[in-house]
Amino acid sequence: MDMRIEQISRVVENQTDAALRKTGEKIINKERIFFDEGVMLFEKAGLPYVGALANYVRERLHGNKTYFNRNFHIEPTNVCVFSCAFCSYSRLYAQRDEGWELSIGQMMDMVKKYDGKPVTEVHIVGGVHPKMNLYFFVELLQKIKAHRPDLHIKGFTAVELDYMFRKAKLSVEEGMKVLREAGLDSLPGGGAEIFDADIRTQICDDKVNADGWLDIHRTAHRLDMHSNATMLYGHIENYKHRISHMERLRSLQDETGGFNTFIPLKLRNKGNDMSYVAESSVIEDMKLYAVSRLYMDNFPHIKAYWPMLGRQSAQLTLSFGVNDLDGTIDDSTKIYSMAGSEEQHPSLSTTEIVALIKQVKREPVERDTLYNEIKNYKDMDLSLMSNSPLYN
Ligand code: SF4
C-alpha cells in the first residue's frame, strides 16, 4: 500500500468520533462529501484531523508541487459606486480626490515597465468607477495586447463586469465577447464574497448577487475562458454559509469545469466598517483552507493569496491543502495593504518565492495563469538564483 494511504488510514482509524471517521473514510475512497459533512468538519473536527486529510488530498493531486507565477497587478481606480462594509480600499466618487483614477497612458506605462522581464500575467481589478466604461477597458485591453501579445490578461471581477455590461446595455454574453475580442483571457475570482443573501445584504448590499456572479462565470466558461473563485471569510458568516458558498461553486464547476482555483480570502479589519469584527485566528484560517481542499473536490487548485494572509501563514497553508501561492506581485496592489495586512508592500522576487516554498520542503513550480508548467525549481540552487538578474 502507498505509504501516504497507510498513514492517513491510521489517522482515520484512530478517530474516535464515528461520523468524523466515516467522513474520513469517504475522503480516502475519493467519495464526495456533502453539506452536513462539510459543516461537521468545521464544528467537530480538530485541526490535526482535517489538516491530515487535506494534506493527503493535496499530495494525492499534486505531490509536493507548489505553484506560483510571475505577475503584476494594475488597479485602474479605487473610486467605486459601491461601499462594501469590509472594503478599506474604495472611495466614493464624491471623494475621488482621495483616490486614484489612472489613464490608459498611465496603465500602459505600467505595462511597459515590464518590457524584457519574464512576467506572464497582468491582473487587472479595481473599484467600479462610474465613468470608466466597457469601451475604456476595450481600449486598454487592445493596447496591452498590441504591445505585448504574450501577456495573459486576467481581469475584472464579476462586480465590475456586471456594472460595465449593464451600463453598455449588453447581455453578459455580448459584453464578455466584446472583452474577449479585445484581449481579455480569463477572469479573477473576486466579488463573490459570501453568496448567502442575508449576509450579502449586510456586507455588500447593492452589488451583483450570487446568481449574477455565477452567471458571469458560467458565461465566461461557456466561451472557453477560465476563471477563479473566491470566498470572503472571517466576518459575520457562519459555517453553514461557508459550505453553502462552496456548494454553489462546486455545482457550477460540475457543470462547466471552467474554474482553475479556489481562493479563500480572509477579512482584514483595518480602515473599514467591519473593524469591530476580530480577525480570524491562524488556527481558523488553516482549518478553512483544509476544509476547502476537502469540499472543493472538483477544483484542481487551492490558492493562498499571500499579500492578504502574510507570507508566514501562507507557508503554513501548504500543509493544510494549499498548492498555490499566487505570484510575485511586485508591490502593485493596495487592496490588502490598505486593510491592514502585514504585507504593506507585497513583492517577492522569484528567488524569494522559491525560497519560501523550499523552506517548507515543497517543490516550487512556476506556472502560467492556466497552470501550464513553465519551470520546476526543485533542483535550482538558491544562492545561484539570488545572484542572477533573471530571478530578482
Ligand atoms: S469591495 Fe469592490 S465593489 Fe465593494 S466597495 Fe470595494 S472596490 Fe467597490
Tab-separated table of C-alpha atoms and ligand atoms in Angstrom:
chain	number	residue	atom	x	y	z
A	1	MET	CA	0.000	0.000	0.000
A	2	ASP	CA	1.165	3.535	-0.772
A	3	MET	CA	2.851	4.987	2.328
A	4	ARG	CA	0.560	8.040	2.216
A	5	ILE	CA	-2.620	5.931	2.260
A	6	GLU	CA	-1.224	3.826	5.070
A	7	GLN	CA	-0.527	6.914	7.163
A	8	ILE	CA	-3.856	8.617	6.547
A	9	SER	CA	-5.752	5.357	7.073
A	10	ARG	CA	-4.173	5.114	10.510
A	11	VAL	CA	-5.227	8.695	11.315
A	12	VAL	CA	-8.804	7.928	10.273
A	13	GLU	CA	-8.946	4.577	12.114
A	14	ASN	CA	-7.823	6.320	15.292
A	15	GLN	CA	-10.567	8.933	15.051
A	16	THR	CA	-12.899	8.247	17.970
A	17	ASP	CA	-15.912	10.111	16.574
A	18	ALA	CA	-17.818	7.711	14.286
A	19	ALA	CA	-19.219	10.409	11.973
A	20	LEU	CA	-15.837	12.046	11.502
A	21	ARG	CA	-14.300	8.637	10.899
A	22	LYS	CA	-16.904	7.865	8.224
A	23	THR	CA	-16.228	11.193	6.505
A	24	GLY	CA	-12.509	10.500	6.588
A	25	GLU	CA	-13.083	7.096	5.000
A	26	LYS	CA	-15.107	8.701	2.224
A	27	ILE	CA	-12.295	11.143	1.518
A	28	ILE	CA	-9.730	8.354	1.344
A	29	ASN	CA	-12.051	6.456	-1.016
A	30	LYS	CA	-12.410	9.567	-3.237
A	31	GLU	CA	-16.126	9.831	-2.473
A	32	ARG	CA	-17.735	13.253	-2.428
A	33	ILE	CA	-18.663	14.733	0.944
A	34	PHE	CA	-21.841	16.774	1.281
A	35	PHE	CA	-23.225	19.800	3.096
A	36	ASP	CA	-23.744	18.300	6.575
A	37	GLU	CA	-20.334	16.653	6.492
A	38	GLY	CA	-18.645	19.917	5.494
A	39	VAL	CA	-20.347	21.768	8.366
A	40	MET	CA	-19.462	18.929	10.730
A	41	LEU	CA	-15.784	19.185	9.806
A	42	PHE	CA	-15.833	22.834	10.848
A	43	GLU	CA	-17.820	22.198	14.014
A	44	LYS	CA	-16.378	18.984	15.352
A	45	ALA	CA	-13.063	18.085	13.767
A	46	GLY	CA	-9.754	19.130	15.263
A	47	LEU	CA	-7.205	20.876	13.119
A	48	PRO	CA	-4.832	17.863	13.073
A	49	TYR	CA	-7.582	15.654	11.631
A	50	VAL	CA	-8.800	17.956	8.859
A	51	GLY	CA	-5.237	19.049	8.241
A	52	ALA	CA	-4.003	15.488	7.752
A	53	LEU	CA	-6.888	14.698	5.398
A	54	ALA	CA	-6.413	17.891	3.400
A	55	ASN	CA	-2.689	17.331	3.135
A	56	TYR	CA	-3.351	13.801	1.942
A	57	VAL	CA	-5.696	15.058	-0.797
A	58	ARG	CA	-3.253	17.827	-1.754
A	59	GLU	CA	-0.406	15.352	-2.112
A	60	ARG	CA	-2.601	12.859	-3.950
A	61	LEU	CA	-3.384	15.567	-6.502
A	62	HIS	CA	-0.096	17.439	-6.709
A	63	GLY	CA	2.557	15.638	-4.681
A	64	ASN	CA	4.900	18.289	-3.325
A	65	LYS	CA	4.401	20.699	-6.195
A	66	THR	CA	3.547	24.255	-5.204
A	67	TYR	CA	2.703	26.648	-7.979
A	68	PHE	CA	3.379	30.334	-8.363
A	69	ASN	CA	3.552	32.749	-11.269
A	70	ARG	CA	5.401	35.911	-12.191
A	71	ASN	CA	2.784	38.596	-12.362
A	72	PHE	CA	1.859	42.182	-11.622
A	73	HIS	CA	-1.390	43.983	-10.974
A	74	ILE	CA	-2.983	47.082	-12.415
A	75	GLU	CA	-5.634	48.741	-10.297
A	76	PRO	CA	-7.172	51.327	-12.618
A	77	THR	CA	-9.011	53.116	-9.820
A	78	ASN	CA	-10.222	52.776	-6.265
A	79	VAL	CA	-13.180	55.055	-6.921
A	80	CYS	CA	-16.277	52.929	-6.581
A	81	VAL	CA	-20.016	53.328	-6.831
A	82	PHE	CA	-20.405	50.721	-4.089
A	83	SER	CA	-19.441	50.869	-0.442
A	84	CYS	CA	-18.970	47.340	0.825
A	85	ALA	CA	-18.638	47.207	4.608
A	86	PHE	CA	-15.407	45.172	4.509
A	87	CYS	CA	-13.655	47.326	1.921
A	88	SER	CA	-10.781	49.535	3.069
A	89	TYR	CA	-9.756	50.405	-0.427
A	90	SER	CA	-12.546	52.246	-2.176
A	91	ARG	CA	-13.551	55.899	-2.231
A	92	LEU	CA	-16.906	57.194	-3.384
A	93	TYR	CA	-16.964	59.360	-6.499
A	94	ALA	CA	-17.579	62.455	-4.356
A	95	GLN	CA	-14.298	61.720	-2.528
A	96	ARG	CA	-12.332	60.834	-5.600
A	97	ASP	CA	-9.646	63.380	-4.707
A	98	GLU	CA	-8.538	60.921	-2.029
A	99	GLY	CA	-8.251	58.075	-4.506
A	100	TRP	CA	-6.713	57.426	-7.897
A	101	GLU	CA	-8.004	57.226	-11.469
A	102	LEU	CA	-5.403	56.005	-13.937
A	103	SER	CA	-5.495	56.965	-17.588
A	104	ILE	CA	-4.873	54.441	-20.344
A	105	GLY	CA	-1.449	56.049	-20.855
A	106	GLN	CA	-0.518	55.636	-17.185
A	107	MET	CA	-1.585	51.993	-17.248
A	108	MET	CA	0.393	51.375	-20.428
A	109	ASP	CA	3.450	52.881	-18.726
A	110	MET	CA	2.983	50.254	-16.001
A	111	VAL	CA	2.845	47.507	-18.629
A	112	LYS	CA	5.947	48.882	-20.385
A	113	LYS	CA	7.865	48.826	-17.113
A	114	TYR	CA	7.930	45.039	-17.563
A	115	ASP	CA	9.322	45.065	-21.086
A	116	GLY	CA	12.026	42.409	-21.270
A	117	LYS	CA	11.017	40.948	-17.895
A	118	PRO	CA	9.699	37.393	-17.708
A	119	VAL	CA	6.249	38.158	-16.262
A	120	THR	CA	3.456	36.071	-17.755
A	121	GLU	CA	0.313	37.684	-16.360
A	122	VAL	CA	-1.239	41.040	-15.642
A	123	HIS	CA	-4.106	41.012	-13.153
A	124	ILE	CA	-6.478	43.955	-13.572
A	125	VAL	CA	-9.082	44.726	-10.915
A	126	GLY	CA	-10.254	47.839	-9.162
A	127	GLY	CA	-13.198	49.845	-7.982
A	128	VAL	CA	-16.354	50.227	-10.050
A	129	HIS	CA	-15.823	53.716	-11.431
A	130	PRO	CA	-18.975	55.308	-12.872
A	131	LYS	CA	-17.068	56.795	-15.806
A	132	MET	CA	-14.656	54.001	-16.753
A	133	ASN	CA	-16.949	52.119	-19.058
A	134	LEU	CA	-16.704	48.983	-21.179
A	135	TYR	CA	-15.145	50.830	-24.106
A	136	PHE	CA	-12.476	52.419	-21.908
A	137	PHE	CA	-11.407	48.911	-20.919
A	138	VAL	CA	-11.684	47.628	-24.500
A	139	GLU	CA	-9.097	50.255	-25.461
A	140	LEU	CA	-6.859	49.271	-22.546
A	141	LEU	CA	-7.027	45.555	-23.404
A	142	GLN	CA	-6.335	46.214	-27.075
A	143	LYS	CA	-3.343	48.388	-26.262
A	144	ILE	CA	-1.855	45.863	-23.853
A	145	LYS	CA	-2.254	43.051	-26.390
A	146	ALA	CA	-0.806	45.166	-29.197
A	147	HIS	CA	2.211	45.987	-27.033
A	148	ARG	CA	2.746	42.545	-25.523
A	149	PRO	CA	0.648	39.800	-27.126
A	150	ASP	CA	2.113	37.025	-24.934
A	151	LEU	CA	0.973	38.610	-21.672
A	152	HIS	CA	-2.059	36.805	-20.250
A	153	ILE	CA	-4.687	39.336	-19.197
A	154	LYS	CA	-6.741	38.180	-16.231
A	155	GLY	CA	-9.143	40.936	-15.486
A	156	PHE	CA	-12.258	42.314	-13.821
A	157	THR	CA	-14.332	40.871	-11.020
A	158	ALA	CA	-17.897	39.869	-11.771
A	159	VAL	CA	-18.916	43.027	-9.894
A	160	GLU	CA	-17.024	45.248	-12.336
A	161	LEU	CA	-18.266	43.236	-15.308
A	162	ASP	CA	-21.897	43.311	-14.210
A	163	TYR	CA	-21.786	47.105	-13.938
A	164	MET	CA	-19.910	47.551	-17.220
A	165	PHE	CA	-22.284	45.335	-19.188
A	166	ARG	CA	-25.427	46.869	-17.721
A	167	LYS	CA	-24.216	50.405	-18.469
A	168	ALA	CA	-23.367	49.379	-22.030
A	169	LYS	CA	-26.840	47.776	-22.312
A	170	LEU	CA	-25.333	44.461	-23.346
A	171	SER	CA	-26.151	40.973	-22.165
A	172	VAL	CA	-23.457	39.153	-20.186
A	173	GLU	CA	-22.631	37.060	-23.221
A	174	GLU	CA	-22.453	40.048	-25.564
A	175	GLY	CA	-20.293	42.032	-23.159
A	176	MET	CA	-17.974	39.114	-22.474
A	177	LYS	CA	-17.495	38.543	-26.193
A	178	VAL	CA	-16.552	42.205	-26.655
A	179	LEU	CA	-13.903	41.964	-23.922
A	180	ARG	CA	-12.618	38.618	-25.124
A	181	GLU	CA	-12.268	40.001	-28.628
A	182	ALA	CA	-10.310	42.951	-27.207
A	183	GLY	CA	-7.852	40.640	-25.433
A	184	LEU	CA	-9.297	39.535	-22.094
A	185	ASP	CA	-8.054	35.982	-21.465
A	186	SER	CA	-9.567	34.974	-18.130
A	187	LEU	CA	-11.376	36.240	-15.048
A	188	PRO	CA	-10.135	36.522	-11.475
A	189	GLY	CA	-12.391	35.269	-8.690
A	190	GLY	CA	-13.187	38.442	-6.775
A	191	GLY	CA	-16.547	39.844	-5.810
A	192	ALA	CA	-18.016	36.518	-4.713
A	193	GLU	CA	-17.685	37.417	-1.001
A	194	ILE	CA	-20.342	35.166	0.578
A	195	PHE	CA	-23.249	34.101	-1.584
A	196	ASP	CA	-25.823	33.896	1.211
A	197	ALA	CA	-28.394	36.628	0.502
A	198	ASP	CA	-28.856	37.740	4.139
A	199	ILE	CA	-25.160	38.113	4.795
A	200	ARG	CA	-24.658	39.754	1.436
A	201	THR	CA	-27.320	42.318	2.305
A	202	GLN	CA	-25.368	43.220	5.413
A	203	ILE	CA	-21.880	43.435	3.935
A	204	CYS	CA	-22.288	44.383	0.263
A	205	ASP	CA	-25.931	45.066	-0.303
A	206	ASP	CA	-26.039	46.764	-3.651
A	207	LYS	CA	-23.643	44.871	-5.852
A	208	VAL	CA	-24.209	41.858	-8.076
A	209	ASN	CA	-25.866	38.983	-6.217
A	210	ALA	CA	-24.859	35.332	-6.128
A	211	ASP	CA	-26.863	34.344	-9.201
A	212	GLY	CA	-25.387	37.223	-11.167
A	213	TRP	CA	-21.835	36.369	-10.084
A	214	LEU	CA	-22.303	32.725	-11.026
A	215	ASP	CA	-23.923	33.615	-14.334
A	216	ILE	CA	-20.965	35.776	-15.344
A	217	HIS	CA	-18.529	32.946	-14.610
A	218	ARG	CA	-20.784	30.377	-16.298
A	219	THR	CA	-20.873	32.566	-19.398
A	220	ALA	CA	-17.102	33.000	-19.404
A	221	HIS	CA	-16.642	29.236	-19.132
A	222	ARG	CA	-19.072	28.675	-21.983
A	223	LEU	CA	-16.927	30.997	-24.088
A	224	ASP	CA	-13.853	28.898	-23.228
A	225	MET	CA	-12.454	31.416	-20.774
A	226	HIS	CA	-11.222	30.083	-17.444
A	227	SER	CA	-11.777	31.815	-14.134
A	228	ASN	CA	-11.086	31.599	-10.410
A	229	ALA	CA	-13.414	31.755	-7.432
A	230	THR	CA	-13.044	33.385	-4.028
A	231	MET	CA	-14.842	33.395	-0.700
A	232	LEU	CA	-14.516	36.175	1.870
A	233	TYR	CA	-14.461	34.593	5.338
A	234	GLY	CA	-13.963	35.537	8.949
A	235	HIS	CA	-16.617	38.232	9.249
A	236	ILE	CA	-20.273	37.631	10.197
A	237	GLU	CA	-20.772	34.416	8.250
A	238	ASN	CA	-21.191	31.041	9.946
A	239	TYR	CA	-20.001	27.581	8.901
A	240	LYS	CA	-23.231	26.844	7.009
A	241	HIS	CA	-22.785	29.991	4.941
A	242	ARG	CA	-19.254	28.920	4.063
A	243	ILE	CA	-20.240	25.418	2.982
A	244	SER	CA	-23.254	26.639	1.079
A	245	HIS	CA	-20.988	29.106	-0.774
A	246	MET	CA	-18.599	26.294	-1.642
A	247	GLU	CA	-21.516	24.094	-2.665
A	248	ARG	CA	-22.709	26.616	-5.252
A	249	LEU	CA	-19.227	26.932	-6.706
A	250	ARG	CA	-18.775	23.182	-6.753
A	251	SER	CA	-22.073	22.745	-8.599
A	252	LEU	CA	-21.067	25.256	-11.246
A	253	GLN	CA	-17.729	23.524	-11.586
A	254	ASP	CA	-19.562	20.209	-12.122
A	255	GLU	CA	-21.476	21.925	-14.909
A	256	THR	CA	-18.632	23.746	-16.682
A	257	GLY	CA	-15.219	22.653	-15.383
A	258	GLY	CA	-14.029	26.208	-16.020
A	259	PHE	CA	-12.630	27.147	-12.606
A	260	ASN	CA	-8.915	26.823	-12.012
A	261	THR	CA	-8.559	27.624	-8.372
A	262	PHE	CA	-10.462	28.404	-5.202
A	263	ILE	CA	-9.067	31.281	-3.141
A	264	PRO	CA	-10.354	31.833	0.395
A	265	LEU	CA	-9.898	35.496	1.347
A	266	LYS	CA	-9.652	36.482	4.971
A	267	LEU	CA	-11.320	39.636	6.283
A	268	ARG	CA	-8.674	42.147	7.290
A	269	ASN	CA	-10.291	44.685	9.556
A	270	LYS	CA	-8.336	47.928	9.366
A	271	GLY	CA	-9.878	51.047	7.883
A	272	ASN	CA	-13.277	49.632	7.040
A	273	ASP	CA	-16.766	49.407	8.507
A	274	MET	CA	-16.091	45.949	9.931
A	275	SER	CA	-13.251	46.939	12.221
A	276	TYR	CA	-15.440	45.785	15.123
A	277	VAL	CA	-15.018	42.165	13.938
A	278	ALA	CA	-11.916	40.428	15.291
A	279	GLU	CA	-9.798	38.856	12.574
A	280	SER	CA	-9.832	35.075	12.414
A	281	SER	CA	-7.033	33.191	14.170
A	282	VAL	CA	-4.329	31.262	12.347
A	283	ILE	CA	-5.978	28.039	13.539
A	284	GLU	CA	-9.307	29.102	11.993
A	285	ASP	CA	-7.504	30.098	8.807
A	286	MET	CA	-5.764	26.730	8.465
A	287	LYS	CA	-8.974	24.863	9.170
A	288	LEU	CA	-10.764	26.853	6.499
A	289	TYR	CA	-8.097	26.013	3.926
A	290	ALA	CA	-8.202	22.356	4.905
A	291	VAL	CA	-11.990	22.093	4.693
A	292	SER	CA	-11.890	23.940	1.372
A	293	ARG	CA	-9.497	21.343	-0.041
A	294	LEU	CA	-11.773	18.546	1.171
A	295	TYR	CA	-15.039	20.065	-0.019
A	296	MET	CA	-13.958	21.535	-3.357
A	297	ASP	CA	-13.194	18.118	-4.792
A	298	ASN	CA	-13.565	19.231	-8.409
A	299	PHE	CA	-11.325	22.301	-8.110
A	300	PRO	CA	-7.848	21.355	-9.196
A	301	HIS	CA	-6.109	24.011	-7.101
A	302	ILE	CA	-6.483	25.801	-3.756
A	303	LYS	CA	-4.610	29.068	-3.506
A	304	ALA	CA	-3.338	31.071	-0.529
A	305	TYR	CA	-3.100	34.688	-1.587
A	306	TRP	CA	-0.014	35.702	0.370
A	307	PRO	CA	-0.460	39.533	0.238
A	308	MET	CA	-3.681	39.034	2.203
A	309	LEU	CA	-2.526	36.300	4.585
A	310	GLY	CA	1.093	37.274	5.132
A	311	ARG	CA	3.930	35.124	3.868
A	312	GLN	CA	4.413	33.019	7.021
A	313	SER	CA	0.776	31.973	7.247
A	314	ALA	CA	0.838	31.366	3.513
A	315	GLN	CA	3.759	28.964	4.001
A	316	LEU	CA	1.774	27.172	6.690
A	317	THR	CA	-1.219	26.663	4.388
A	318	LEU	CA	0.996	24.444	2.225
A	319	SER	CA	0.498	21.747	4.868
A	320	PHE	CA	-3.272	22.329	5.008
A	321	GLY	CA	-4.416	21.629	1.481
A	322	VAL	CA	-2.995	24.573	-0.451
A	323	ASN	CA	-0.851	24.028	-3.544
A	324	ASP	CA	-0.596	27.547	-4.997
A	325	LEU	CA	0.789	30.829	-3.644
A	326	ASP	CA	-0.249	33.236	-6.410
A	327	GLY	CA	2.604	35.348	-7.689
A	328	THR	CA	5.488	37.720	-7.314
A	329	ILE	CA	3.085	40.764	-7.426
A	330	ASP	CA	5.840	43.419	-7.397
A	331	ASP	CA	4.124	45.752	-4.964
A	332	SER	CA	1.404	46.502	-7.472
A	333	THR	CA	-1.731	46.032	-5.358
A	334	LYS	CA	-3.060	48.088	-2.470
A	335	ILE	CA	-6.233	46.130	-1.703
A	336	TYR	CA	-4.913	44.275	1.330
A	337	SER	CA	-2.206	46.657	2.468
A	338	MET	CA	-4.943	49.284	2.936
A	339	ALA	CA	-6.902	46.756	5.016
A	340	GLY	CA	-4.049	46.255	7.463
A	341	SER	CA	-2.215	43.218	6.104
A	342	GLU	CA	1.320	42.814	7.423
A	343	GLU	CA	2.395	42.875	3.768
A	344	GLN	CA	2.444	46.644	3.314
A	345	HIS	CA	4.473	46.433	0.087
A	346	PRO	CA	3.671	42.996	-1.302
A	347	SER	CA	6.529	41.988	-3.547
A	348	LEU	CA	8.546	38.799	-3.833
A	349	SER	CA	11.343	38.164	-6.264
A	350	THR	CA	11.335	34.763	-7.927
A	351	THR	CA	14.215	33.774	-5.647
A	352	GLU	CA	12.224	34.797	-2.580
A	353	ILE	CA	9.047	32.943	-3.511
A	354	VAL	CA	11.067	29.846	-4.442
A	355	ALA	CA	12.871	30.093	-1.063
A	356	LEU	CA	9.552	30.389	0.813
A	357	ILE	CA	8.306	27.208	-0.823
A	358	LYS	CA	11.567	25.327	-0.331
A	359	GLN	CA	11.717	26.294	3.357
A	360	VAL	CA	8.638	24.150	3.967
A	361	LYS	CA	10.039	21.298	1.869
A	362	ARG	CA	7.728	21.716	-1.079
A	363	GLU	CA	8.656	21.793	-4.753
A	364	PRO	CA	8.382	25.258	-6.355
A	365	VAL	CA	6.910	25.207	-9.847
A	366	GLU	CA	6.423	28.336	-11.899
A	367	ARG	CA	3.185	28.162	-13.883
A	368	ASP	CA	1.269	30.340	-16.261
A	369	THR	CA	-2.244	31.535	-15.447
A	370	LEU	CA	-3.788	28.320	-16.766
A	371	TYR	CA	-1.403	26.140	-14.741
A	372	ASN	CA	0.797	25.052	-17.604
A	373	GLU	CA	4.174	24.402	-16.004
A	374	ILE	CA	6.915	26.822	-17.049
A	375	LYS	CA	9.793	25.780	-14.816
A	376	ASN	CA	10.409	23.451	-11.895
A	377	TYR	CA	12.844	24.980	-9.362
A	378	LYS	CA	13.243	21.830	-7.270
A	379	ASP	CA	16.901	21.403	-8.129
A	380	MET	CA	17.789	25.070	-8.532
A	381	ASP	CA	20.423	26.349	-6.145
A	382	LEU	CA	19.085	29.329	-4.184
A	383	SER	CA	22.446	31.024	-3.853
A	384	LEU	CA	22.950	30.849	-7.624
A	385	MET	CA	19.438	32.207	-8.124
A	386	SER	CA	19.992	35.094	-5.742
A	387	ASN	CA	22.989	36.201	-7.804
A	388	SER	CA	21.158	36.102	-11.118
A	389	PRO	CA	19.213	39.070	-12.530
A	390	LEU	CA	16.865	36.517	-14.113
A	391	TYR	CA	15.311	35.740	-10.753
A	392	ASN	CA	15.493	39.014	-8.851
B	1	SF4	S1	-15.126	45.599	-2.498
B	1	SF4	FE1	-15.038	46.220	-4.651
B	1	SF4	S2	-17.178	46.738	-5.148
B	1	SF4	FE2	-17.020	46.763	-2.900
B	1	SF4	S3	-16.552	48.890	-2.394
B	1	SF4	FE3	-14.586	47.806	-2.531
B	1	SF4	S4	-13.916	48.186	-4.626
B	1	SF4	FE4	-16.112	48.645	-4.569
